PDB file of C-alpha atoms and ligand atoms in Angstrom:
ATOM      1  CA  MET M   1       0.072   4.198  21.781  1.00 95.00           C
ATOM      2  CA  LYS M   2      -1.593   3.303  25.059  1.00 97.00           C
ATOM      3  CA  LEU M   3       0.604   3.543  28.144  1.00 97.00           C
ATOM      4  CA  ILE M   4      -0.511   1.156  30.876  1.00 97.00           C
ATOM      5  CA  SER M   5       1.042   1.865  34.212  1.00 97.00           C
ATOM      6  CA  CYS M   6       1.309  -1.217  36.443  1.00 98.00           C
ATOM      7  CA  GLU M   7       1.949  -1.600  40.161  1.00 97.00           C
ATOM      8  CA  ASN M   8       4.771  -4.135  39.824  1.00 98.00           C
ATOM      9  CA  TYR M   9       6.089  -6.989  37.669  1.00 98.00           C
ATOM     10  CA  ASP M  10       3.252  -9.388  38.609  1.00 98.00           C
ATOM     11  CA  ASP M  11       0.635  -6.791  37.792  1.00 98.00           C
ATOM     12  CA  LEU M  12       2.336  -6.031  34.454  1.00 98.00           C
ATOM     13  CA  SER M  13       2.533  -9.746  33.594  1.00 98.00           C
ATOM     14  CA  LYS M  14      -1.151 -10.205  34.497  1.00 98.00           C
ATOM     15  CA  LYS M  15      -2.387  -7.227  32.491  1.00 98.00           C
ATOM     16  CA  ALA M  16      -0.311  -8.121  29.419  1.00 98.00           C
ATOM     17  CA  SER M  17      -1.282 -11.801  29.534  1.00 98.00           C
ATOM     18  CA  ASP M  18      -4.993 -10.939  29.985  1.00 98.00           C
ATOM     19  CA  LEU M  19      -4.866  -9.180  26.626  1.00 97.00           C
ATOM     20  CA  ILE M  20      -3.216 -12.196  24.980  1.00 98.00           C
ATOM     21  CA  VAL M  21      -5.705 -14.618  26.590  1.00 98.00           C
ATOM     22  CA  GLU M  22      -8.576 -12.539  25.218  1.00 97.00           C
ATOM     23  CA  ILE M  23      -7.128 -12.687  21.713  1.00 97.00           C
ATOM     24  CA  ILE M  24      -6.557 -16.471  21.816  1.00 97.00           C
ATOM     25  CA  LYS M  25     -10.082 -17.024  23.181  1.00 97.00           C
ATOM     26  CA  ASN M  26     -11.563 -15.075  20.295  1.00 97.00           C
ATOM     27  CA  LYS M  27      -9.382 -16.605  17.611  1.00 98.00           C
ATOM     28  CA  LYS M  28      -8.488 -20.278  17.916  1.00 97.00           C
ATOM     29  CA  ASP M  29      -5.871 -20.066  15.145  1.00 98.00           C
ATOM     30  CA  ALA M  30      -4.217 -16.875  16.380  1.00 98.00           C
ATOM     31  CA  VAL M  31      -0.649 -16.152  15.293  1.00 98.00           C
ATOM     32  CA  LEU M  32       1.541 -14.917  18.125  1.00 98.00           C
ATOM     33  CA  GLY M  33       4.853 -13.104  17.799  1.00 98.00           C
ATOM     34  CA  LEU M  34       6.921 -14.059  20.827  1.00 98.00           C
ATOM     35  CA  ALA M  35       9.918 -12.580  22.591  1.00 98.00           C
ATOM     36  CA  THR M  36      12.580 -13.961  24.913  1.00 98.00           C
ATOM     37  CA  GLY M  37      14.473 -12.264  27.762  1.00 96.00           C
ATOM     38  CA  SER M  38      13.608 -11.947  31.425  1.00 96.00           C
ATOM     39  CA  THR M  39      10.582  -9.651  31.030  1.00 98.00           C
ATOM     40  CA  PRO M  40       8.107 -11.988  29.261  1.00 98.00           C
ATOM     41  CA  ILE M  41       8.645 -14.904  31.685  1.00 98.00           C
ATOM     42  CA  GLY M  42       5.745 -13.807  33.926  1.00 98.00           C
ATOM     43  CA  VAL M  43       3.444 -13.463  30.906  1.00 98.00           C
ATOM     44  CA  TYR M  44       4.351 -16.997  29.802  1.00 98.00           C
ATOM     45  CA  GLN M  45       3.724 -18.364  33.305  1.00 98.00           C
ATOM     46  CA  ASN M  46       0.226 -16.874  33.199  1.00 98.00           C
ATOM     47  CA  LEU M  47      -0.441 -18.332  29.753  1.00 98.00           C
ATOM     48  CA  VAL M  48       0.678 -21.772  31.005  1.00 98.00           C
ATOM     49  CA  ARG M  49      -1.716 -21.432  33.970  1.00 98.00           C
ATOM     50  CA  GLU M  50      -4.638 -20.408  31.766  1.00 98.00           C
ATOM     51  CA  ASN M  51      -3.911 -23.342  29.454  1.00 98.00           C
ATOM     52  CA  GLU M  52      -3.800 -25.755  32.412  1.00 98.00           C
ATOM     53  CA  LYS M  53      -7.155 -24.417  33.634  1.00 98.00           C
ATOM     54  CA  GLY M  54      -8.588 -25.061  30.179  1.00 98.00           C
ATOM     55  CA  ASN M  55      -9.301 -21.388  29.549  1.00 97.00           C
ATOM     56  CA  ILE M  56      -7.165 -21.207  26.400  1.00 98.00           C
ATOM     57  CA  ASP M  57      -6.257 -23.771  23.780  1.00 98.00           C
ATOM     58  CA  PHE M  58      -3.011 -23.609  21.798  1.00 98.00           C
ATOM     59  CA  SER M  59      -3.671 -26.580  19.509  1.00 98.00           C
ATOM     60  CA  ASN M  60      -4.295 -24.346  16.492  1.00 98.00           C
ATOM     61  CA  VAL M  61      -2.097 -21.425  17.528  1.00 98.00           C
ATOM     62  CA  ARG M  62       1.057 -20.628  15.519  1.00 98.00           C
ATOM     63  CA  THR M  63       4.027 -18.673  16.820  1.00 98.00           C
ATOM     64  CA  VAL M  64       7.025 -16.824  15.402  1.00 98.00           C
ATOM     65  CA  ASN M  65       9.922 -15.621  17.525  1.00 98.00           C
ATOM     66  CA  LEU M  66      11.974 -12.493  17.166  1.00 98.00           C
ATOM     67  CA  ASP M  67      15.560 -13.608  17.403  1.00 98.00           C
ATOM     68  CA  GLU M  68      18.290 -16.088  18.286  1.00 98.00           C
ATOM     69  CA  TYR M  69      21.989 -15.961  19.034  1.00 98.00           C
ATOM     70  CA  ILE M  70      24.481 -17.167  16.453  1.00 97.00           C
ATOM     71  CA  GLY M  71      27.084 -19.635  17.651  1.00 91.00           C
ATOM     72  CA  ILE M  72      25.012 -21.385  20.297  1.00 94.00           C
ATOM     73  CA  GLU M  73      23.446 -24.823  19.783  1.00 94.00           C
ATOM     74  CA  LYS M  74      19.654 -25.045  20.056  1.00 95.00           C
ATOM     75  CA  GLU M  75      20.054 -27.482  22.969  1.00 95.00           C
ATOM     76  CA  ASN M  76      22.267 -25.052  24.904  1.00 95.00           C
ATOM     77  CA  THR M  77      20.407 -23.687  27.945  1.00 95.00           C
ATOM     78  CA  GLN M  78      21.373 -20.148  26.829  1.00 95.00           C
ATOM     79  CA  SER M  79      19.718 -20.460  23.431  1.00 97.00           C
ATOM     80  CA  TYR M  80      16.367 -18.850  22.761  1.00 98.00           C
ATOM     81  CA  HIS M  81      15.148 -22.200  21.427  1.00 98.00           C
ATOM     82  CA  TYR M  82      15.792 -23.697  24.857  1.00 98.00           C
ATOM     83  CA  PHE M  83      14.199 -20.673  26.541  1.00 98.00           C
ATOM     84  CA  MET M  84      10.966 -20.985  24.561  1.00 98.00           C
ATOM     85  CA  ASN M  85      10.669 -24.737  25.111  1.00 98.00           C
ATOM     86  CA  PHE M  86      11.432 -24.425  28.810  1.00 98.00           C
ATOM     87  CA  ASN M  87       9.232 -21.417  29.571  1.00 98.00           C
ATOM     88  CA  LEU M  88       6.312 -22.054  27.258  1.00 98.00           C
ATOM     89  CA  PHE M  89       6.175 -24.665  24.504  1.00 98.00           C
ATOM     90  CA  ASP M  90       6.879 -27.725  26.712  1.00 98.00           C
ATOM     91  CA  ARG M  91       4.178 -26.600  29.156  1.00 98.00           C
ATOM     92  CA  ILE M  92       1.235 -25.915  26.829  1.00 98.00           C
ATOM     93  CA  ASN M  93      -0.724 -27.945  24.267  1.00 98.00           C
ATOM     94  CA  ILE M  94       0.965 -26.392  21.250  1.00 98.00           C
ATOM     95  CA  ASP M  95       2.066 -28.382  18.206  1.00 98.00           C
ATOM     96  CA  LYS M  96       5.821 -27.676  17.996  1.00 98.00           C
ATOM     97  CA  ASN M  97       5.541 -27.780  14.186  1.00 98.00           C
ATOM     98  CA  ASN M  98       3.562 -24.567  14.541  1.00 98.00           C
ATOM     99  CA  THR M  99       6.348 -22.784  16.424  1.00 98.00           C
ATOM    100  CA  HIS M 100       9.114 -20.933  14.582  1.00 98.00           C
ATOM    101  CA  ILE M 101      12.336 -19.411  15.855  1.00 98.00           C
ATOM    102  CA  PRO M 102      14.986 -17.946  13.547  1.00 98.00           C
ATOM    103  CA  SER M 103      18.219 -19.842  13.440  1.00 97.00           C
ATOM    104  CA  ALA M 104      21.644 -19.279  11.883  1.00 97.00           C
ATOM    105  CA  ASP M 105      24.845 -21.301  12.168  1.00 95.00           C
ATOM    106  CA  SER M 106      26.896 -18.488  10.646  1.00 95.00           C
ATOM    107  CA  LYS M 107      26.529 -14.928   9.381  1.00 95.00           C
ATOM    108  CA  ASP M 108      25.316 -16.259   6.001  1.00 96.00           C
ATOM    109  CA  ILE M 109      22.543 -13.966   4.706  1.00 96.00           C
ATOM    110  CA  ASN M 110      20.593 -16.974   3.368  1.00 97.00           C
ATOM    111  CA  TYR M 111      19.409 -17.750   6.906  1.00 97.00           C
ATOM    112  CA  CYS M 112      17.723 -14.329   6.883  1.00 98.00           C
ATOM    113  CA  LYS M 113      16.095 -14.898   3.502  1.00 98.00           C
ATOM    114  CA  GLU M 114      14.715 -18.212   4.774  1.00 98.00           C
ATOM    115  CA  TYR M 115      13.106 -16.533   7.780  1.00 98.00           C
ATOM    116  CA  ASP M 116      11.697 -13.706   5.649  1.00 98.00           C
ATOM    117  CA  LYS M 117      10.096 -16.332   3.396  1.00 98.00           C
ATOM    118  CA  LEU M 118       8.448 -17.936   6.407  1.00 98.00           C
ATOM    119  CA  LEU M 119       7.248 -14.548   7.681  1.00 98.00           C
ATOM    120  CA  ASP M 120       5.778 -13.798   4.254  1.00 98.00           C
ATOM    121  CA  GLU M 121       3.929 -17.123   4.279  1.00 98.00           C
ATOM    122  CA  ILE M 122       2.570 -16.499   7.765  1.00 97.00           C
ATOM    123  CA  GLY M 123       1.576 -12.893   7.072  1.00 97.00           C
ATOM    124  CA  MET M 124       0.179 -10.544   9.667  1.00 98.00           C
ATOM    125  CA  ARG M 125       0.333 -11.697  13.276  1.00 98.00           C
ATOM    126  CA  ASP M 126      -2.476 -11.091  15.763  1.00 98.00           C
ATOM    127  CA  ILE M 127      -0.113  -9.994  18.478  1.00 98.00           C
ATOM    128  CA  GLN M 128       3.580  -9.226  18.878  1.00 98.00           C
ATOM    129  CA  ILE M 129       5.199  -9.232  22.316  1.00 98.00           C
ATOM    130  CA  LEU M 130       8.270  -7.024  22.645  1.00 98.00           C
ATOM    131  CA  GLY M 131      10.730  -6.159  25.367  1.00 97.00           C
ATOM    132  CA  ILE M 132      13.012  -3.161  25.117  1.00 96.00           C
ATOM    133  CA  GLY M 133      16.754  -3.104  25.570  1.00 93.00           C
ATOM    134  CA  PRO M 134      18.450  -0.646  27.931  1.00 91.00           C
ATOM    135  CA  ASN M 135      19.777   1.077  24.770  1.00 92.00           C
ATOM    136  CA  GLY M 136      16.296   1.132  23.222  1.00 94.00           C
ATOM    137  CA  HIS M 137      16.775  -1.847  20.925  1.00 95.00           C
ATOM    138  CA  LEU M 138      13.761  -3.819  19.669  1.00 96.00           C
ATOM    139  CA  ALA M 139      14.450  -7.547  19.347  1.00 95.00           C
ATOM    140  CA  PHE M 140      18.149  -7.298  18.376  1.00 95.00           C
ATOM    141  CA  ASN M 141      17.602  -4.255  16.153  1.00 95.00           C
ATOM    142  CA  GLU M 142      20.244  -2.040  17.652  1.00 94.00           C
ATOM    143  CA  PRO M 143      20.567   1.774  17.363  1.00 95.00           C
ATOM    144  CA  ALA M 144      20.805   2.940  13.721  1.00 94.00           C
ATOM    145  CA  SER M 145      18.225   0.390  12.562  1.00 93.00           C
ATOM    146  CA  SER M 146      15.688   1.416   9.963  1.00 94.00           C
ATOM    147  CA  LEU M 147      11.951   0.934   9.667  1.00 94.00           C
ATOM    148  CA  ASN M 148      12.123  -1.083   6.461  1.00 94.00           C
ATOM    149  CA  MET M 149      14.608  -3.637   7.803  1.00 94.00           C
ATOM    150  CA  ARG M 150      13.797  -7.299   7.425  1.00 97.00           C
ATOM    151  CA  THR M 151      15.545 -10.254   9.061  1.00 98.00           C
ATOM    152  CA  SER M 152      19.214  -9.431   9.534  1.00 97.00           C
ATOM    153  CA  ILE M 153      22.418 -10.690  11.049  1.00 97.00           C
ATOM    154  CA  ILE M 154      23.281  -8.251  13.807  1.00 96.00           C
ATOM    155  CA  ASP M 155      26.605  -7.394  15.407  1.00 95.00           C
ATOM    156  CA  LEU M 156      25.528  -6.880  19.000  1.00 96.00           C
ATOM    157  CA  THR M 157      26.563  -3.610  20.618  1.00 94.00           C
ATOM    158  CA  GLU M 158      28.777  -3.506  23.683  1.00 95.00           C
ATOM    159  CA  GLU M 159      25.795  -2.297  25.720  1.00 93.00           C
ATOM    160  CA  THR M 160      23.647  -5.274  24.691  1.00 94.00           C
ATOM    161  CA  ILE M 161      26.500  -7.716  25.349  1.00 96.00           C
ATOM    162  CA  ASN M 162      26.939  -6.159  28.804  1.00 95.00           C
ATOM    163  CA  ALA M 163      23.191  -6.281  29.516  1.00 92.00           C
ATOM    164  CA  ASN M 164      22.943  -9.930  28.460  1.00 93.00           C
ATOM    165  CA  SER M 165      26.069 -10.997  30.336  1.00 95.00           C
ATOM    166  CA  ARG M 166      23.856 -11.370  33.440  1.00 93.00           C
ATOM    167  CA  PHE M 167      22.592 -14.640  31.933  1.00 93.00           C
ATOM    168  CA  PHE M 168      26.124 -16.034  31.382  1.00 94.00           C
ATOM    169  CA  GLU M 169      28.986 -17.014  33.720  1.00 94.00           C
ATOM    170  CA  THR M 170      31.371 -14.577  32.059  1.00 94.00           C
ATOM    171  CA  LYS M 171      30.982 -11.736  29.589  1.00 95.00           C
ATOM    172  CA  ASP M 172      33.267 -13.592  27.146  1.00 95.00           C
ATOM    173  CA  GLU M 173      30.621 -16.306  26.784  1.00 94.00           C
ATOM    174  CA  VAL M 174      27.979 -13.881  25.475  1.00 95.00           C
ATOM    175  CA  PRO M 175      27.574 -14.364  21.716  1.00 96.00           C
ATOM    176  CA  LYS M 176      28.577 -11.351  19.649  1.00 96.00           C
ATOM    177  CA  HIS M 177      26.122 -11.915  16.799  1.00 97.00           C
ATOM    178  CA  ALA M 178      22.451 -12.716  16.443  1.00 98.00           C
ATOM    179  CA  ILE M 179      19.788 -13.197  13.812  1.00 98.00           C
ATOM    180  CA  SER M 180      16.827 -10.908  14.312  1.00 98.00           C
ATOM    181  CA  MET M 181      13.475 -10.198  12.736  1.00 98.00           C
ATOM    182  CA  GLY M 182      13.520  -6.669  11.299  1.00 97.00           C
ATOM    183  CA  ILE M 183      11.409  -3.723  12.344  1.00 97.00           C
ATOM    184  CA  SER M 184       9.091  -3.940   9.312  1.00 96.00           C
ATOM    185  CA  ASP M 185       8.082  -7.510  10.205  1.00 97.00           C
ATOM    186  CA  ILE M 186       7.845  -6.731  13.907  1.00 97.00           C
ATOM    187  CA  PHE M 187       5.265  -4.116  12.933  1.00 97.00           C
ATOM    188  CA  ASN M 188       3.321  -6.575  10.777  1.00 98.00           C
ATOM    189  CA  SER M 189       1.069  -7.402  13.697  1.00 98.00           C
ATOM    190  CA  LYS M 190      -2.433  -6.207  14.554  1.00 98.00           C
ATOM    191  CA  VAL M 191      -1.397  -5.486  18.140  1.00 98.00           C
ATOM    192  CA  LEU M 192       1.988  -4.701  19.688  1.00 98.00           C
ATOM    193  CA  ILE M 193       2.451  -5.489  23.369  1.00 98.00           C
ATOM    194  CA  VAL M 194       5.599  -3.821  24.670  1.00 98.00           C
ATOM    195  CA  ILE M 195       6.650  -4.636  28.229  1.00 98.00           C
ATOM    196  CA  ALA M 196       9.244  -2.884  30.389  1.00 98.00           C
ATOM    197  CA  SER M 197       9.856  -3.676  34.032  1.00 97.00           C
ATOM    198  CA  GLY M 198      12.382  -2.771  36.686  1.00 96.00           C
ATOM    199  CA  LYS M 199      15.042  -0.170  37.275  1.00 94.00           C
ATOM    200  CA  ASN M 200      17.227  -1.381  34.363  1.00 92.00           C
ATOM    201  CA  LYS M 201      14.647   0.061  31.991  1.00 95.00           C
ATOM    202  CA  LYS M 202      14.314   3.421  33.734  1.00 95.00           C
ATOM    203  CA  ARG M 203      16.799   5.301  31.566  1.00 95.00           C
ATOM    204  CA  ALA M 204      15.428   3.986  28.248  1.00 95.00           C
ATOM    205  CA  LEU M 205      11.862   4.614  29.331  1.00 96.00           C
ATOM    206  CA  ARG M 206      12.580   8.154  30.490  1.00 96.00           C
ATOM    207  CA  LYS M 207      14.243   8.905  27.167  1.00 96.00           C
ATOM    208  CA  PHE M 208      11.279   7.385  25.314  1.00 96.00           C
ATOM    209  CA  LEU M 209       8.641   9.315  27.269  1.00 95.00           C
ATOM    210  CA  ASP M 210      10.475  12.641  27.245  1.00 95.00           C
ATOM    211  CA  THR M 211      10.039  13.176  23.505  1.00 92.00           C
ATOM    212  CA  ASP M 212       7.808  11.961  20.699  1.00 93.00           C
ATOM    213  CA  LYS M 213      10.682  12.159  18.223  1.00 95.00           C
ATOM    214  CA  ILE M 214      11.151   9.092  16.008  1.00 96.00           C
ATOM    215  CA  ASP M 215      14.847   8.324  16.110  1.00 96.00           C
ATOM    216  CA  PRO M 216      16.552   5.374  14.355  1.00 96.00           C
ATOM    217  CA  GLN M 217      19.332   5.701  16.953  1.00 96.00           C
ATOM    218  CA  PHE M 218      16.671   4.750  19.498  1.00 97.00           C
ATOM    219  CA  PRO M 219      14.612   1.970  17.841  1.00 97.00           C
ATOM    220  CA  VAL M 220      11.954   1.772  20.581  1.00 97.00           C
ATOM    221  CA  SER M 221      10.795   5.225  19.418  1.00 97.00           C
ATOM    222  CA  PHE M 222       9.410   3.477  16.287  1.00 97.00           C
ATOM    223  CA  ILE M 223       6.599   1.919  18.347  1.00 97.00           C
ATOM    224  CA  ARG M 224       4.857   5.317  18.324  1.00 96.00           C
ATOM    225  CA  LEU M 225       4.162   4.692  14.633  1.00 96.00           C
ATOM    226  CA  HIS M 226       2.198   1.482  15.208  1.00 97.00           C
ATOM    227  CA  PRO M 227      -1.587   2.035  15.176  1.00 97.00           C
ATOM    228  CA  ASN M 228      -2.376  -0.381  17.997  1.00 98.00           C
ATOM    229  CA  CYS M 229       0.466  -0.457  20.491  1.00 98.00           C
ATOM    230  CA  TYR M 230       0.159  -1.104  24.234  1.00 98.00           C
ATOM    231  CA  LEU M 231       3.140  -0.184  26.395  1.00 98.00           C
ATOM    232  CA  PHE M 232       2.985  -1.879  29.812  1.00 98.00           C
ATOM    233  CA  VAL M 233       5.379  -0.441  32.376  1.00 98.00           C
ATOM    234  CA  ASP M 234       5.730  -0.980  36.094  1.00 98.00           C
ATOM    235  CA  LYS M 235       6.386   1.657  38.732  1.00 97.00           C
ATOM    236  CA  GLU M 236      10.011   0.691  39.174  1.00 96.00           C
ATOM    237  CA  ALA M 237      10.700   1.302  35.489  1.00 96.00           C
ATOM    238  CA  LEU M 238       8.750   4.567  35.493  1.00 92.00           C
ATOM    239  CA  GLU M 239       9.977   6.236  38.666  1.00 86.00           C
ATOM    240  CA  SER M 240      12.685   8.775  38.057  1.00 64.00           C
TER     241      SER M 240
HETATM  242  P1  PGA Q   1      14.962  -8.352  29.052  1.00 74.28           P
HETATM  243  O1  PGA Q   1      15.444  -8.038  27.579  1.00 74.28           O
HETATM  244  O2  PGA Q   1      13.517  -8.703  28.972  1.00 74.28           O
HETATM  245  O3  PGA Q   1      15.803  -9.510  29.490  1.00 74.28           O
HETATM  246  O4  PGA Q   1      15.210  -7.116  29.865  1.00 74.28           O
HETATM  247  C1  PGA Q   1      14.720  -7.192  26.759  1.00 74.28           C
HETATM  248  C2  PGA Q   1      15.514  -6.823  25.550  1.00 74.28           C
HETATM  249  O5  PGA Q   1      16.754  -6.736  25.616  1.00 74.28           O
HETATM  250  O6  PGA Q   1      14.900  -6.622  24.495  1.00 74.28           O
END
């Protein structure tokens, strides 16, 4: 794992997006694993800018996303479908048929099987962007997840619901369940780009850096097992 220490959020977004730009430039039909949440927004803004300048072309790029809430319509501004369209897909020259986000109307396991089938068809991604949760979750793989997990329906922990309540008017509005790509598929990528910014990530980052123990109760620790993982962190997240 390569730890890249960044000055601030803008610097982190620039350094992480530079790596992605390089990959898309070298491979026109790159497959990108994308994440939602507040951290990747700066990366997406940079990708939009590079696309506008004509430096990168998304016309043959395919994407797969990590997760989505259950119980929220795709058109709802809180959905991850809306997030991806708003922050990236509507602003770049990507064919929306080449973009994939998991989706489930209920806790029916068949939604997971469908997404696994798609992931199998797509195969190894060139890059996977990942944020980390304050409790160390990866995508919505909460503590006690295992390495061989595939797409699952997740009961969100209280800590994740609390963390995500900042995006909603009230905590009661935060969905309690989500569909999430599993750790084994998250790892099926040539490169992992993990990004952590700001004081909310301090505790998780400290815990991660203090030991090299792999702990299913702390899913972010699994990233140490990936052969080509970049962890971008800014000073605010690192300072103790
Ligand atoms: P954030 O979420 O980027 O909004 O902090 C990351 C995560 O919970 O995985």
